[in-house]
mmCIF file of C-alpha atoms in Angstrom:
data_model
loop_
_atom_site.group_PDB
_atom_site.id
_atom_site.type_symbol
_atom_site.label_atom_id
_atom_site.label_comp_id
_atom_site.label_asym_id
_atom_site.label_seq_id
_atom_site.Cartn_x
_atom_site.Cartn_y
_atom_site.Cartn_z
ATOM 1 C CA UNK H 1 -10.356 52.006 38.769
ATOM 2 C CA UNK H 2 -10.789 53.637 42.137
ATOM 3 C CA UNK H 3 -7.690 55.386 43.447
ATOM 4 C CA UNK H 4 -4.883 52.853 43.493
ATOM 5 C CA UNK H 5 -7.242 49.848 43.311
ATOM 6 C CA UNK H 6 -9.020 48.104 40.443
ATOM 7 C CA UNK H 7 -12.395 46.700 41.447
ATOM 8 C CA UNK H 8 -14.011 43.904 39.470
ATOM 9 C CA UNK H 9 -17.748 43.517 40.028
ATOM 10 C CA UNK H 10 -19.056 40.388 38.336
ATOM 11 C CA UNK H 11 -21.836 39.854 40.863
ATOM 12 C CA UNK H 12 -24.102 42.273 42.752
ATOM 13 C CA UNK H 13 -23.187 40.576 46.036
ATOM 14 C CA UNK H 14 -19.432 40.030 45.594
ATOM 15 C CA UNK H 15 -16.480 41.953 44.236
ATOM 16 C CA UNK H 16 -12.712 41.624 44.246
ATOM 17 C CA UNK H 17 -10.024 44.300 44.208
ATOM 18 C CA UNK H 18 -6.445 44.425 42.967
ATOM 19 C CA UNK H 19 -3.870 46.968 44.064
ATOM 20 C CA UNK H 20 -2.676 48.940 41.039
ATOM 21 C CA UNK H 21 0.938 50.020 41.044
ATOM 22 C CA UNK H 22 0.768 51.543 37.568
ATOM 23 C CA UNK H 23 -1.783 51.892 34.760
ATOM 24 C CA UNK H 24 -0.061 51.163 31.467
ATOM 25 C CA UNK H 25 -2.787 51.477 28.838
ATOM 26 C CA UNK H 26 -6.435 52.376 28.347
ATOM 27 C CA UNK H 27 -8.378 52.540 25.081
ATOM 28 C CA UNK H 28 -11.762 51.786 23.533
ATOM 29 C CA UNK H 29 -11.653 50.438 19.988
ATOM 30 C CA UNK H 30 -15.422 50.442 19.518
ATOM 31 C CA UNK H 31 -15.739 46.746 20.340
ATOM 32 C CA UNK H 32 -14.601 46.861 23.949
ATOM 33 C CA UNK H 33 -12.584 48.887 26.441
ATOM 34 C CA UNK H 34 -9.061 47.547 26.952
ATOM 35 C CA UNK H 35 -7.167 48.393 30.140
ATOM 36 C CA UNK H 36 -3.752 47.138 31.217
ATOM 37 C CA UNK H 37 -2.224 47.715 34.646
ATOM 38 C CA UNK H 38 0.480 46.333 36.912
ATOM 39 C CA UNK H 39 -0.067 44.740 40.327
ATOM 40 C CA UNK H 40 2.330 43.595 43.086
ATOM 41 C CA UNK H 41 1.441 39.870 42.954
ATOM 42 C CA UNK H 42 -0.438 39.127 39.736
ATOM 43 C CA UNK H 43 1.908 41.061 37.458
ATOM 44 C CA UNK H 44 0.359 42.689 34.413
ATOM 45 C CA UNK H 45 -3.435 42.443 34.287
ATOM 46 C CA UNK H 46 -5.510 42.802 31.110
ATOM 47 C CA UNK H 47 -9.184 43.710 31.411
ATOM 48 C CA UNK H 48 -11.895 43.990 28.767
ATOM 49 C CA UNK H 49 -14.933 46.074 29.709
ATOM 50 C CA UNK H 50 -13.925 45.936 33.355
ATOM 51 C CA UNK H 51 -13.562 42.148 33.513
ATOM 52 C CA UNK H 52 -10.171 40.493 34.056
ATOM 53 C CA UNK H 53 -9.105 38.354 31.096
ATOM 54 C CA UNK H 54 -5.538 37.390 31.870
ATOM 55 C CA UNK H 55 -2.758 38.102 34.351
ATOM 56 C CA UNK H 56 0.889 37.319 33.800
ATOM 57 C CA UNK H 57 0.972 35.886 37.325
ATOM 58 C CA UNK H 58 -1.469 32.988 37.063
ATOM 59 C CA UNK H 59 -2.352 32.611 33.378
ATOM 60 C CA UNK H 60 -0.256 29.453 33.132
ATOM 61 C CA UNK H 61 -2.841 27.437 35.073
ATOM 62 C CA UNK H 62 -5.747 28.243 32.787
ATOM 63 C CA UNK H 63 -3.780 27.906 29.549
ATOM 64 C CA UNK H 64 -2.026 24.685 30.517
ATOM 65 C CA UNK H 65 -5.216 22.939 31.573
ATOM 66 C CA UNK H 66 -7.188 23.906 28.471
ATOM 67 C CA UNK H 67 -4.341 22.886 26.160
ATOM 68 C CA UNK H 68 -2.533 19.879 27.601
ATOM 69 C CA UNK H 69 -5.478 17.918 28.984
ATOM 70 C CA UNK H 70 -7.162 17.434 25.590
ATOM 71 C CA UNK H 71 -3.857 17.054 23.702
ATOM 72 C CA UNK H 72 -2.558 14.244 25.907
ATOM 73 C CA UNK H 73 -6.017 12.656 26.085
ATOM 74 C CA UNK H 74 -6.282 12.631 22.282
ATOM 75 C CA UNK H 75 -2.731 11.446 21.751
ATOM 76 C CA UNK H 76 -2.252 12.622 18.157
ATOM 77 C CA UNK H 77 -3.399 16.227 17.776
ATOM 78 C CA UNK H 78 -2.105 17.665 14.509
ATOM 79 C CA UNK H 79 -4.568 20.486 13.843
ATOM 80 C CA UNK H 80 -5.968 22.892 16.433
ATOM 81 C CA UNK H 81 -8.234 25.909 16.407
ATOM 82 C CA UNK H 82 -8.418 28.527 19.159
ATOM 83 C CA UNK H 83 -11.549 30.683 19.172
ATOM 84 C CA UNK H 84 -10.781 33.864 21.085
ATOM 85 C CA UNK H 85 -7.478 33.726 22.918
ATOM 86 C CA UNK H 86 -6.115 36.943 21.473
ATOM 87 C CA UNK H 87 -3.495 37.120 24.234
ATOM 88 C CA UNK H 88 -1.674 34.179 22.621
ATOM 89 C CA UNK H 89 -1.337 32.095 25.778
ATOM 90 C CA UNK H 90 -3.378 29.201 24.419
ATOM 91 C CA UNK H 91 -1.360 29.180 21.209
ATOM 92 C CA UNK H 92 1.829 29.136 23.267
ATOM 93 C CA UNK H 93 0.812 26.002 25.157
ATOM 94 C CA UNK H 94 -0.611 24.168 22.134
ATOM 95 C CA UNK H 95 2.501 24.840 20.075
ATOM 96 C CA UNK H 96 4.736 23.340 22.752
ATOM 97 C CA UNK H 97 3.619 20.038 21.229
ATOM 98 C CA UNK H 98 5.761 19.087 18.239
ATOM 99 C CA UNK H 99 2.960 16.892 16.927
ATOM 100 C CA UNK H 100 0.848 19.980 16.204
ATOM 101 C CA UNK H 101 1.271 20.938 12.560
ATOM 102 C CA UNK H 102 -1.141 23.868 12.395
ATOM 103 C CA UNK H 103 -2.896 26.127 14.906
ATOM 104 C CA UNK H 104 -5.544 28.573 13.733
ATOM 105 C CA UNK H 105 -6.373 31.526 15.997
ATOM 106 C CA UNK H 106 -9.804 33.034 15.347
ATOM 107 C CA UNK H 107 -10.038 36.365 17.169
ATOM 108 C CA UNK H 108 -12.740 38.977 16.607
ATOM 109 C CA UNK H 109 -10.662 41.953 17.727
ATOM 110 C CA UNK H 110 -7.378 42.575 15.898
ATOM 111 C CA UNK H 111 -6.394 45.215 18.443
ATOM 112 C CA UNK H 112 -6.339 42.634 21.246
ATOM 113 C CA UNK H 113 -3.783 40.551 19.339
ATOM 114 C CA UNK H 114 -1.550 43.530 18.560
ATOM 115 C CA UNK H 115 -1.942 44.921 22.044
ATOM 116 C CA UNK H 116 -0.921 41.657 23.713
ATOM 117 C CA UNK H 117 1.927 41.155 21.268
ATOM 118 C CA UNK H 118 3.272 44.580 22.262
ATOM 119 C CA UNK H 119 2.407 44.912 25.954
ATOM 120 C CA UNK H 120 2.269 41.303 27.219
ATOM 121 C CA UNK H 121 4.794 39.440 25.044
ATOM 122 C CA UNK H 122 5.576 36.896 27.765
ATOM 123 C CA UNK H 123 2.062 35.454 27.450
ATOM 124 C CA UNK H 124 2.369 34.500 23.768
ATOM 125 C CA UNK H 125 6.155 33.969 24.011
ATOM 126 C CA UNK H 126 6.608 34.050 20.242
ATOM 127 C CA UNK H 127 3.545 31.934 19.390
ATOM 128 C CA UNK H 128 2.087 34.569 17.049
ATOM 129 C CA UNK H 129 5.192 34.277 14.860
ATOM 130 C CA UNK H 130 5.432 30.492 14.885
ATOM 131 C CA UNK H 131 5.207 29.240 11.257
ATOM 132 C CA UNK H 132 2.475 26.819 12.322
ATOM 133 C CA UNK H 133 0.224 29.710 13.437
ATOM 134 C CA UNK H 134 -2.499 31.185 11.264
ATOM 135 C CA UNK H 135 -4.307 34.256 12.606
ATOM 136 C CA UNK H 136 -7.844 34.875 11.350
ATOM 137 C CA UNK H 137 -9.582 38.088 12.411
ATOM 138 C CA UNK H 138 -13.234 37.083 12.362
ATOM 139 C CA UNK H 139 -16.301 36.414 14.452
ATOM 140 C CA UNK H 140 -15.854 32.925 15.919
ATOM 141 C CA UNK H 141 -19.533 32.047 15.515
ATOM 142 C CA UNK H 142 -19.470 32.957 11.825
ATOM 143 C CA UNK H 143 -16.139 31.250 11.223
ATOM 144 C CA UNK H 144 -17.298 27.921 12.630
ATOM 145 C CA UNK H 145 -20.585 28.131 10.736
ATOM 146 C CA UNK H 146 -18.878 28.707 7.391
ATOM 147 C CA UNK H 147 -15.506 26.907 7.477
ATOM 148 C CA UNK H 148 -15.015 23.532 5.833
ATOM 149 C CA UNK H 149 -11.846 22.826 7.814
ATOM 150 C CA UNK H 150 -11.553 19.978 10.281
ATOM 151 C CA UNK H 151 -9.605 19.996 13.553
ATOM 152 C CA UNK H 152 -8.422 17.496 16.124
ATOM 153 C CA UNK H 153 -8.814 20.111 18.860
ATOM 154 C CA UNK H 154 -10.968 23.216 19.247
ATOM 155 C CA UNK H 155 -10.310 25.443 22.262
ATOM 156 C CA UNK H 156 -12.935 28.097 22.986
ATOM 157 C CA UNK H 157 -10.989 30.705 24.934
ATOM 158 C CA UNK H 158 -13.813 33.174 25.450
ATOM 159 C CA UNK H 159 -15.157 35.646 27.952
ATOM 160 C CA UNK H 160 -18.189 34.726 30.057
ATOM 161 C CA UNK H 161 -21.541 34.324 28.234
ATOM 162 C CA UNK H 162 -22.391 38.002 28.476
ATOM 163 C CA UNK H 163 -21.859 40.625 25.799
ATOM 164 C CA UNK H 164 -19.949 39.569 22.641
ATOM 165 C CA UNK H 165 -18.846 36.264 24.154
ATOM 166 C CA UNK H 166 -22.399 35.040 24.651
ATOM 167 C CA UNK H 167 -22.715 33.593 21.138
ATOM 168 C CA UNK H 168 -19.885 31.156 21.906
ATOM 169 C CA UNK H 169 -22.087 29.369 24.461
ATOM 170 C CA UNK H 170 -25.044 28.683 22.147
ATOM 171 C CA UNK H 171 -26.323 25.350 20.861
ATOM 172 C CA UNK H 172 -25.843 26.577 17.290
ATOM 173 C CA UNK H 173 -22.149 27.243 17.894
ATOM 174 C CA UNK H 174 -21.557 23.911 19.662
ATOM 175 C CA UNK H 175 -23.243 22.106 16.744
ATOM 176 C CA UNK H 176 -20.934 23.824 14.259
ATOM 177 C CA UNK H 177 -17.881 22.947 16.379
ATOM 178 C CA UNK H 178 -18.948 19.289 16.347
ATOM 179 C CA UNK H 179 -19.164 19.387 12.545
ATOM 180 C CA UNK H 180 -15.596 20.731 12.395
ATOM 181 C CA UNK H 181 -14.037 17.898 14.426
ATOM 182 C CA UNK H 182 -12.048 14.986 13.071
ATOM 183 C CA UNK H 183 -12.599 11.505 14.473
ATOM 184 C CA UNK H 184 -11.738 11.503 18.201
ATOM 185 C CA UNK H 185 -11.662 15.321 18.077
ATOM 186 C CA UNK H 186 -12.171 17.322 21.266
ATOM 187 C CA UNK H 187 -13.720 20.696 22.133
ATOM 188 C CA UNK H 188 -12.818 22.402 25.424
ATOM 189 C CA UNK H 189 -13.807 25.770 26.872
ATOM 190 C CA UNK H 190 -13.911 27.797 30.061
ATOM 191 C CA UNK H 191 -17.244 27.288 31.782
ATOM 192 C CA UNK H 192 -17.143 29.708 34.675
ATOM 193 C CA UNK H 193 -16.991 29.117 38.410
ATOM 194 C CA UNK H 194 -19.767 26.623 39.263
ATOM 195 C CA UNK H 195 -20.212 27.823 42.839
ATOM 196 C CA UNK H 196 -21.415 31.167 41.482
ATOM 197 C CA UNK H 197 -22.261 30.381 37.846
ATOM 198 C CA UNK H 198 -23.816 26.948 38.072
ATOM 199 C CA UNK H 199 -26.255 27.566 35.241
ATOM 200 C CA UNK H 200 -23.328 27.709 32.804
ATOM 201 C CA UNK H 201 -22.490 24.074 33.522
ATOM 202 C CA UNK H 202 -26.108 22.945 33.180
ATOM 203 C CA UNK H 203 -26.744 24.941 30.014
ATOM 204 C CA UNK H 204 -23.518 23.822 28.345
ATOM 205 C CA UNK H 205 -24.235 20.158 29.049
ATOM 206 C CA UNK H 206 -27.762 20.398 27.603
ATOM 207 C CA UNK H 207 -26.703 22.354 24.528
ATOM 208 C CA UNK H 208 -23.822 20.000 23.686
ATOM 209 C CA UNK H 209 -25.327 16.626 24.510
ATOM 210 C CA UNK H 210 -27.149 16.126 21.163
ATOM 211 C CA UNK H 211 -23.989 16.600 19.085
ATOM 212 C CA UNK H 212 -21.154 14.792 20.874
ATOM 213 C CA UNK H 213 -20.446 11.227 21.945
ATOM 214 C CA UNK H 214 -19.155 12.467 25.299
ATOM 215 C CA UNK H 215 -19.860 15.665 27.234
ATOM 216 C CA UNK H 216 -18.397 16.521 30.609
ATOM 217 C CA UNK H 217 -16.299 18.878 32.707
ATOM 218 C CA UNK H 218 -13.015 19.033 34.550
ATOM 219 C CA UNK H 219 -11.704 21.502 37.122
ATOM 220 C CA UNK H 220 -8.797 23.857 37.757
ATOM 221 C CA UNK H 221 -7.986 26.312 40.539
ATOM 222 C CA UNK H 222 -7.168 29.707 38.988
ATOM 223 C CA UNK H 223 -6.720 32.404 41.671
ATOM 224 C CA UNK H 224 -7.831 35.313 39.465
ATOM 225 C CA UNK H 225 -11.224 33.785 38.704
ATOM 226 C CA UNK H 226 -12.886 34.439 42.005
ATOM 227 C CA UNK H 227 -15.299 31.978 43.579
ATOM 228 C CA UNK H 228 -13.518 28.654 43.873
ATOM 229 C CA UNK H 229 -12.722 25.976 41.325
ATOM 230 C CA UNK H 230 -13.191 26.835 37.650
ATOM 231 C CA UNK H 231 -15.079 24.450 35.380
ATOM 232 C CA UNK H 232 -13.593 23.596 32.009
ATOM 233 C CA UNK H 233 -16.015 22.148 29.498
ATOM 234 C CA UNK H 234 -15.212 18.937 27.607
ATOM 235 C CA UNK H 235 -16.923 17.499 24.534
ATOM 236 C CA UNK H 236 -15.590 14.835 22.194
ATOM 237 C CA UNK H 237 -16.565 13.172 18.948
ATOM 238 C CA UNK H 238 -15.857 9.821 20.628
ATOM 239 C CA UNK H 239 -15.653 8.381 24.125
ATOM 240 C CA UNK H 240 -12.081 7.150 23.658
ATOM 241 C CA UNK H 241 -10.048 10.268 24.685
ATOM 242 C CA UNK H 242 -11.927 10.827 27.925
ATOM 243 C CA UNK H 243 -11.520 7.213 29.037
ATOM 244 C CA UNK H 244 -7.734 6.963 28.623
ATOM 245 C CA UNK H 245 -6.027 5.572 31.727
ATOM 246 C CA UNK H 246 -3.538 7.403 33.905
ATOM 247 C CA UNK H 247 -0.844 5.002 32.690
ATOM 248 C CA UNK H 248 -1.581 5.974 29.088
ATOM 249 C CA UNK H 249 -1.506 9.697 29.880
ATOM 250 C CA UNK H 250 1.772 9.270 31.778
ATOM 251 C CA UNK H 251 3.324 7.333 28.904
ATOM 252 C CA UNK H 252 2.351 10.026 26.404
ATOM 253 C CA UNK H 253 3.713 12.764 28.640
ATOM 254 C CA UNK H 254 7.000 10.917 29.170
ATOM 255 C CA UNK H 255 7.363 10.268 25.434
ATOM 256 C CA UNK H 256 6.590 13.866 24.440
ATOM 257 C CA UNK H 257 7.011 16.061 27.542
ATOM 258 C CA UNK H 258 6.407 19.804 27.633
ATOM 259 C CA UNK H 259 7.451 22.323 30.260
ATOM 260 C CA UNK H 260 4.607 23.031 32.690
ATOM 261 C CA UNK H 261 4.046 24.708 36.043
ATOM 262 C CA UNK H 262 0.602 23.278 36.879
ATOM 263 C CA UNK H 263 -0.232 20.379 34.578
ATOM 264 C CA UNK H 264 0.926 16.863 35.373
ATOM 265 C CA UNK H 265 -0.574 13.532 34.279
ATOM 266 C CA UNK H 266 -1.861 13.022 37.832
ATOM 267 C CA UNK H 267 -3.520 16.447 37.861
ATOM 268 C CA UNK H 268 -4.955 15.605 34.435
ATOM 269 C CA UNK H 269 -6.838 12.566 35.719
ATOM 270 C CA UNK H 270 -7.754 14.102 39.079
ATOM 271 C CA UNK H 271 -9.294 17.150 37.385
ATOM 272 C CA UNK H 272 -12.184 15.014 36.124
ATOM 273 C CA UNK H 273 -13.189 14.064 39.697
ATOM 274 C CA UNK H 274 -15.997 16.567 40.190
ATOM 275 C CA UNK H 275 -17.183 17.846 43.575
ATOM 276 C CA UNK H 276 -20.726 16.748 44.414
ATOM 277 C CA UNK H 277 -22.153 20.261 44.036
ATOM 278 C CA UNK H 278 -20.836 20.328 40.467
ATOM 279 C CA UNK H 279 -22.163 16.823 39.735
ATOM 280 C CA UNK H 280 -25.563 18.036 40.870
ATOM 281 C CA UNK H 281 -25.519 20.694 38.141
ATOM 282 C CA UNK H 282 -25.265 18.053 35.399
ATOM 283 C CA UNK H 283 -28.510 16.376 34.344
ATOM 284 C CA UNK H 284 -28.653 12.572 34.661
ATOM 285 C CA UNK H 285 -25.694 12.342 37.078
#
């Protein structure tokens, strides 16, 4: 923090600043430094090691697109696993679907869960206490390597591939996720901002391609994540979910609607139309 402004410096050539109206919390639990502050437009902002993780102002875009796109594409998600996502926002969106019978949250840092439950309750909105939720405090890499459970959906809600979050972008981890999928199962994750982090798209495609029937990306515009459109990674055990028509997605949404502020069936399909500069980051396209 510098005076009444928080400055995020992800790149040596570009930074963004947020006006701070009040700092609410600051602590270091040995794993990472957690800071929470309030802003005029973005609401409450949570940072880990100086990097913004979630804001109460625009989190709905990110969480809706990582949850509802794969759920409506799959059509029958009953079991889900969220790796990371200690703020509870991903659980909140997944559990809006009555078809989901169980959602496992695998979070490495117990303090993040308790902190967000206490200081940002609107993000989880009761999802931590839903009877379908199981919270596992563990390293996501280790959990996926050792579990014998199978899921219809795995959401990797991680930080960027630097520091502790780096292991969740490795070929080893993607291979283990593929082993933990049911038929037609889907893995999605945040894949950075391609205009500035293009190598993340290329690396993810190459590391996933050997283990999935379909690998790709879709896009969402999240104001907090500076640098343009955000890439969301997609990998599936079959090609069926990714090829569902707009009519099919609309029918599923109309049959089992959920409250959204960003997601619609039309946005769902349009999100897979990649700009040319993103296409150019994917081998063989």
